[in-house]
Amino acid sequence: MSPAIQIENVHKHYGEVHALKGLSLSIEKGEFFGLLGPNGAGKSTLINIIAGLTRMDSGRVSVMGHNVVSNYRQSRQSLGVVPQELVFDPFFSVREILQIQAGYFGKAKQSSAWIEILLEGLNLTDKADANMRALSGGMKRRVLIAQALVHKPEVVILDEPTAGVDVELRSSLWRFVKELHNDGHTIVLTTHYLEEAESLCQRIAIVNQGELVALDSKESLLARGVGSTCTVSVTLSKPINNLTDSLKNKLKSCDENRIEFLLNRDTDTIISLVDNLRMIGAEIIDLRTEDADLEDVFIELTRQVNR
């Protein structure tokens, strides 16, 4: 049985920039798959190649067994992509947009009932006849999801679907996406909210500088992180801005007087961290250690590539 998405030795250059460097991976049918990486890692380039919006320099990509170049009609029929950007036609209502999108795939006549299901499932029924310009950013994003699904694709790529939306909308979107997955759809998610990937995805690929730096189950990646790193959360009496290079290299996040450090269990100690903080005049009022999560694994792996 062929994978839902097969990517083999894909290279892509933009001038002198080598955006994808022989990247290979496969996504199985029915998976909830996470594609993670920092900005500029090559994720959007890869998605655009899968969707047929960008041509690779070399390599092979297929969707549901259909080559995205030689069998592009079948591959695009099998794929729905929810883009990161809020792109919409300002001249039509929500329902009209979905009807037009269904027509692109030759399904205008048989899509009416499915459109109503999408409108209800995404809480868009009361906005169905509203012009796209009248919708909030969150509602526009729901319409983009409906557009990607209107032709009933077997594979759905969600590129930062909850970027900039409120907590309530994010929760309702994930309920709907989980239902899609339970119905057998293959879901590919890119997100900067790593807790989303940790709670939703079965397998996760981490891409950095155009290369695949990790591909494993969520459990295996977390086990890898627990074995080598530890997050230490430090609360100071007042903010400081004179961290040494040694401390900056271990920095995970900083919010006023609360700082998180990512320590290597083999080479770093909490005692040395405390000593280094006290040497720059920091007064510690609370210190806590936390189990490693997907964010720790992500930071560790991408740091290794950037060194």
Short mmCIF file of C-alpha atoms in Angstrom, two decimals:
data_model
loop_
_atom_site.label_atom_id
_atom_site.label_comp_id
_atom_site.label_asym_id
_atom_site.label_seq_id
_atom_site.Cartn_x
_atom_site.Cartn_y
_atom_site.Cartn_z
CA MET A 1 0.00 0.00 0.00
CA SER A 2 1.49 3.34 -1.05
CA PRO A 3 1.87 6.15 1.54
CA ALA A 4 -0.43 9.15 1.61
CA ILE A 5 2.56 11.39 0.79
CA GLN A 6 5.92 10.13 -0.47
CA ILE A 7 8.86 12.55 -0.67
CA GLU A 8 12.11 11.27 -2.16
CA ASN A 9 15.42 13.14 -2.29
CA VAL A 10 13.88 16.55 -3.00
CA HIS A 11 16.18 19.48 -3.76
CA LYS A 12 15.12 23.08 -4.29
CA HIS A 13 17.25 26.20 -4.84
CA TYR A 14 16.21 29.85 -4.84
CA GLY A 15 19.24 31.39 -6.45
CA GLU A 16 22.14 30.62 -4.11
CA VAL A 17 19.83 29.54 -1.29
CA HIS A 18 19.54 25.74 -1.02
CA ALA A 19 16.05 25.59 0.51
CA LEU A 20 15.66 21.79 0.48
CA LYS A 21 18.71 19.53 0.58
CA GLY A 22 17.74 16.04 -0.55
CA LEU A 23 14.81 15.76 1.85
CA SER A 24 13.05 12.39 2.02
CA LEU A 25 10.14 11.19 4.17
CA SER A 26 6.85 9.35 3.88
CA ILE A 27 3.51 9.97 5.57
CA GLU A 28 1.25 6.97 5.98
CA LYS A 29 -2.45 6.90 5.15
CA GLY A 30 -4.61 7.88 8.11
CA GLU A 31 -1.75 9.47 10.07
CA PHE A 32 -1.93 12.68 12.07
CA PHE A 33 1.54 13.91 11.13
CA GLY A 34 3.46 16.93 12.43
CA LEU A 35 5.90 18.89 10.25
CA LEU A 36 7.89 21.22 12.48
CA GLY A 37 10.81 23.57 12.04
CA PRO A 38 11.94 27.15 12.68
CA ASN A 39 11.20 29.97 10.26
CA GLY A 40 13.14 29.47 7.05
CA ALA A 41 13.56 25.72 7.60
CA GLY A 42 11.95 24.82 4.25
CA LYS A 43 8.48 23.77 5.42
CA SER A 44 6.53 26.16 3.18
CA THR A 45 8.70 25.29 0.18
CA LEU A 46 7.98 21.60 0.77
CA ILE A 47 4.23 22.20 1.11
CA ASN A 48 4.19 24.27 -2.08
CA ILE A 49 5.98 21.46 -3.94
CA ILE A 50 3.46 18.90 -2.65
CA ALA A 51 0.60 21.19 -3.72
CA GLY A 52 2.09 21.81 -7.17
CA LEU A 53 2.68 25.52 -6.56
CA THR A 54 6.47 25.24 -6.73
CA ARG A 55 8.62 23.01 -8.93
CA MET A 56 11.43 21.08 -7.29
CA ASP A 57 14.87 21.04 -8.91
CA SER A 58 15.10 17.26 -8.52
CA GLY A 59 13.48 14.43 -6.62
CA ARG A 60 10.04 12.84 -6.59
CA VAL A 61 6.83 13.60 -4.68
CA SER A 62 3.53 11.75 -4.82
CA VAL A 63 0.15 12.15 -3.12
CA MET A 64 -1.93 8.97 -2.70
CA GLY A 65 0.37 7.32 -5.23
CA HIS A 66 -0.03 10.11 -7.83
CA ASN A 67 3.11 11.92 -8.96
CA VAL A 68 2.64 15.66 -8.36
CA VAL A 69 4.26 16.49 -11.72
CA SER A 70 3.23 13.77 -14.16
CA ASN A 71 -0.16 13.03 -12.52
CA TYR A 72 -0.89 16.47 -11.18
CA ARG A 73 -4.67 16.33 -11.70
CA GLN A 74 -5.06 13.21 -9.58
CA SER A 75 -2.60 14.39 -6.93
CA ARG A 76 -4.36 17.74 -6.49
CA GLN A 77 -7.75 16.01 -6.39
CA SER A 78 -6.43 13.99 -3.44
CA LEU A 79 -5.07 17.00 -1.54
CA GLY A 80 -6.51 19.93 0.39
CA VAL A 81 -4.22 22.68 1.69
CA VAL A 82 -5.12 25.28 4.30
CA PRO A 83 -2.59 28.09 3.70
CA GLN A 84 -0.86 30.10 6.38
CA GLU A 85 -1.93 33.41 4.83
CA LEU A 86 -5.51 34.72 4.90
CA VAL A 87 -6.13 34.73 1.13
CA PHE A 88 -9.73 35.27 0.05
CA ASP A 89 -11.89 36.67 -2.74
CA PRO A 90 -13.65 39.82 -1.44
CA PHE A 91 -16.51 39.73 -3.98
CA PHE A 92 -18.40 36.63 -2.83
CA SER A 93 -20.24 35.25 0.18
CA VAL A 94 -18.96 32.28 2.16
CA ARG A 95 -21.34 29.83 0.47
CA GLU A 96 -20.52 31.20 -2.99
CA ILE A 97 -16.78 30.80 -2.30
CA LEU A 98 -17.29 27.15 -1.40
CA GLN A 99 -19.50 26.51 -4.44
CA ILE A 100 -16.88 28.06 -6.73
CA GLN A 101 -14.11 26.02 -5.09
CA ALA A 102 -16.11 22.82 -5.56
CA GLY A 103 -16.55 23.75 -9.22
CA TYR A 104 -12.79 23.88 -9.69
CA PHE A 105 -12.74 20.15 -8.96
CA GLY A 106 -15.81 19.34 -11.04
CA LYS A 107 -18.03 18.80 -8.00
CA ALA A 108 -20.30 21.82 -8.09
CA LYS A 109 -23.55 19.85 -8.48
CA GLN A 110 -22.92 17.11 -5.94
CA SER A 111 -21.35 19.29 -3.24
CA SER A 112 -24.39 21.13 -1.83
CA ALA A 113 -25.05 18.75 1.06
CA TRP A 114 -21.34 18.52 1.93
CA ILE A 115 -21.05 22.33 1.95
CA GLU A 116 -23.85 22.53 4.50
CA ILE A 117 -22.06 19.94 6.66
CA LEU A 118 -18.84 21.98 6.47
CA LEU A 119 -20.65 25.19 7.36
CA GLU A 120 -22.23 23.56 10.39
CA GLY A 121 -19.09 21.72 11.49
CA LEU A 122 -17.01 24.89 11.35
CA ASN A 123 -19.71 27.08 12.96
CA LEU A 124 -20.14 29.12 9.79
CA THR A 125 -23.85 28.55 9.17
CA ASP A 126 -24.90 32.00 10.37
CA LYS A 127 -22.16 33.56 8.20
CA ALA A 128 -22.94 31.55 5.05
CA ASP A 129 -24.42 34.50 3.17
CA ALA A 130 -22.03 37.11 4.54
CA ASN A 131 -19.40 38.68 2.29
CA MET A 132 -15.88 37.53 3.08
CA ARG A 133 -14.81 41.11 3.80
CA ALA A 134 -17.26 41.23 6.72
CA LEU A 135 -15.70 38.29 8.57
CA SER A 136 -13.19 38.39 11.39
CA GLY A 137 -9.74 36.89 10.89
CA GLY A 138 -10.76 33.76 12.79
CA MET A 139 -13.86 33.29 10.65
CA LYS A 140 -11.84 33.76 7.46
CA ARG A 141 -9.51 31.00 8.64
CA ARG A 142 -12.51 28.69 9.12
CA VAL A 143 -13.57 29.42 5.54
CA LEU A 144 -10.07 28.52 4.32
CA ILE A 145 -10.42 25.15 6.04
CA ALA A 146 -13.83 24.62 4.43
CA GLN A 147 -12.34 25.52 1.02
CA ALA A 148 -9.60 22.95 1.46
CA LEU A 149 -12.16 20.27 2.31
CA VAL A 150 -14.95 21.05 -0.14
CA HIS A 151 -13.77 18.51 -2.73
CA LYS A 152 -13.40 15.80 -0.02
CA PRO A 153 -9.64 15.24 -0.31
CA GLU A 154 -8.07 12.22 1.34
CA VAL A 155 -5.04 14.24 2.52
CA VAL A 156 -5.31 17.60 4.31
CA ILE A 157 -2.33 19.90 5.01
CA LEU A 158 -2.88 22.51 7.71
CA ASP A 159 -0.19 25.20 7.53
CA GLU A 160 -0.29 27.16 10.81
CA PRO A 161 -4.12 26.91 11.00
CA THR A 162 -4.43 28.50 14.45
CA ALA A 163 -1.91 31.33 14.04
CA GLY A 164 -3.36 34.47 15.57
CA VAL A 165 -6.72 33.01 16.58
CA ASP A 166 -8.26 33.03 20.05
CA VAL A 167 -8.39 30.06 22.41
CA GLU A 168 -12.08 29.31 21.83
CA LEU A 169 -11.68 29.22 18.05
CA ARG A 170 -8.56 27.09 18.33
CA SER A 171 -10.43 24.58 20.46
CA SER A 172 -13.38 24.34 18.07
CA LEU A 173 -11.07 23.96 15.05
CA TRP A 174 -9.25 21.07 16.66
CA ARG A 175 -12.50 19.33 17.52
CA PHE A 176 -13.46 19.44 13.84
CA VAL A 177 -10.01 18.35 12.64
CA LYS A 178 -10.02 15.40 15.07
CA GLU A 179 -13.36 14.31 13.61
CA LEU A 180 -11.83 14.44 10.12
CA HIS A 181 -8.95 12.30 11.28
CA ASN A 182 -11.29 9.82 12.93
CA ASP A 183 -13.14 9.56 9.60
CA GLY A 184 -9.91 8.38 7.93
CA HIS A 185 -8.38 11.57 6.55
CA THR A 186 -4.60 11.92 6.61
CA ILE A 187 -3.74 15.17 8.42
CA VAL A 188 -0.41 17.00 8.08
CA LEU A 189 0.08 19.86 10.54
CA THR A 190 2.68 22.61 10.67
CA THR A 191 2.53 24.79 13.75
CA HIS A 192 4.65 26.95 16.02
CA TYR A 193 2.41 25.97 18.94
CA LEU A 194 4.40 22.88 19.89
CA GLU A 195 1.87 21.83 22.53
CA GLU A 196 -0.60 21.33 19.66
CA ALA A 197 1.77 18.98 17.86
CA GLU A 198 2.49 17.16 21.10
CA SER A 199 -1.19 16.57 21.87
CA LEU A 200 -2.39 15.81 18.31
CA CYS A 201 0.34 14.22 16.21
CA GLN A 202 1.27 10.55 16.09
CA ARG A 203 4.58 11.05 14.27
CA ILE A 204 6.63 14.21 13.94
CA ALA A 205 9.27 15.35 11.48
CA ILE A 206 11.58 18.21 12.41
CA VAL A 207 13.16 20.09 9.50
CA ASN A 208 15.94 22.65 9.78
CA GLN A 209 17.95 24.42 7.06
CA GLY A 210 16.32 22.25 4.41
CA GLU A 211 17.28 18.96 6.04
CA LEU A 212 15.38 16.35 8.03
CA VAL A 213 16.90 16.35 11.53
CA ALA A 214 14.38 14.03 13.23
CA LEU A 215 11.50 11.75 12.25
CA ASP A 216 9.92 9.59 14.91
CA SER A 217 6.86 8.93 16.99
CA LYS A 218 5.94 11.56 19.53
CA GLU A 219 6.75 9.14 22.36
CA SER A 220 10.23 8.36 20.99
CA LEU A 221 11.07 12.02 20.50
CA LEU A 222 9.99 12.85 24.02
CA ALA A 223 12.00 9.93 25.39
CA ARG A 224 15.02 11.31 23.52
CA GLY A 225 14.49 14.72 25.13
CA VAL A 226 14.03 13.34 28.65
CA GLY A 227 17.32 11.48 28.37
CA SER A 228 19.49 14.45 27.48
CA THR A 229 17.89 17.74 28.53
CA CYS A 230 16.19 19.37 31.47
CA THR A 231 14.26 22.65 31.66
CA VAL A 232 15.02 24.83 34.68
CA SER A 233 12.65 27.72 35.41
CA VAL A 234 14.17 30.53 37.47
CA THR A 235 12.28 33.47 38.99
CA LEU A 236 14.41 36.50 39.87
CA SER A 237 13.71 39.41 42.19
CA LYS A 238 14.01 41.77 39.22
CA PRO A 239 14.68 41.47 35.46
CA ILE A 240 18.30 41.35 34.27
CA ASN A 241 19.72 42.16 30.85
CA ASN A 242 23.39 41.25 31.22
CA LEU A 243 23.34 37.50 30.62
CA THR A 244 26.73 36.05 29.76
CA ASP A 245 27.24 34.14 26.50
CA SER A 246 27.30 30.91 28.49
CA LEU A 247 23.85 31.64 29.92
CA LYS A 248 22.50 32.85 26.57
CA ASN A 249 23.49 29.53 24.97
CA LYS A 250 21.27 27.75 27.50
CA LEU A 251 18.40 30.25 27.28
CA LYS A 252 15.01 28.78 26.37
CA SER A 253 12.69 31.72 27.10
CA CYS A 254 12.64 34.98 29.02
CA ASP A 255 9.59 36.86 30.33
CA GLU A 256 10.44 39.82 32.57
CA ASN A 257 11.95 38.27 35.71
CA ARG A 258 11.11 34.64 34.84
CA ILE A 259 13.73 32.84 32.76
CA GLU A 260 13.82 29.28 31.44
CA PHE A 261 17.08 27.50 30.70
CA LEU A 262 17.59 24.25 28.78
CA LEU A 263 20.36 22.25 30.42
CA ASN A 264 22.24 19.27 29.05
CA ARG A 265 22.06 16.57 31.72
CA ASP A 266 25.51 15.27 30.79
CA THR A 267 27.47 18.53 30.92
CA ASP A 268 25.41 21.12 32.88
CA THR A 269 24.41 21.27 36.54
CA ILE A 270 21.87 23.37 38.38
CA ILE A 271 24.60 24.43 40.83
CA SER A 272 26.73 25.89 38.03
CA LEU A 273 23.64 27.64 36.59
CA VAL A 274 22.89 29.24 39.96
CA ASP A 275 26.53 30.25 40.43
CA ASN A 276 26.61 31.88 36.97
CA LEU A 277 23.44 33.83 37.71
CA ARG A 278 24.72 35.05 41.06
CA MET A 279 28.00 36.16 39.44
CA ILE A 280 26.04 38.69 37.32
CA GLY A 281 24.10 39.95 40.37
CA ALA A 282 20.85 38.02 39.89
CA GLU A 283 18.84 37.31 43.04
CA ILE A 284 16.94 34.02 42.74
CA ILE A 285 13.62 33.79 44.59
CA ASP A 286 12.34 30.54 43.01
CA LEU A 287 13.79 27.66 40.98
CA ARG A 288 11.99 24.70 39.48
CA THR A 289 12.92 21.82 37.19
CA GLU A 290 10.46 20.46 34.64
CA ASP A 291 10.18 17.29 32.61
CA ALA A 292 11.26 17.69 29.01
CA ASP A 293 8.52 18.27 26.46
CA LEU A 294 8.43 18.47 22.68
CA GLU A 295 9.65 22.07 22.82
CA ASP A 296 12.83 20.94 24.58
CA VAL A 297 13.46 18.28 21.93
CA PHE A 298 12.79 20.81 19.15
CA ILE A 299 15.21 23.38 20.60
CA GLU A 300 17.91 20.80 21.20
CA LEU A 301 17.74 19.29 17.70
CA THR A 302 17.63 22.61 15.84
CA ARG A 303 20.49 23.97 17.94
CA GLN A 304 22.63 20.99 16.96
CA VAL A 305 22.13 21.79 13.27
CA ASN A 306 22.81 25.51 13.73
CA ARG A 307 26.12 25.00 15.56
#
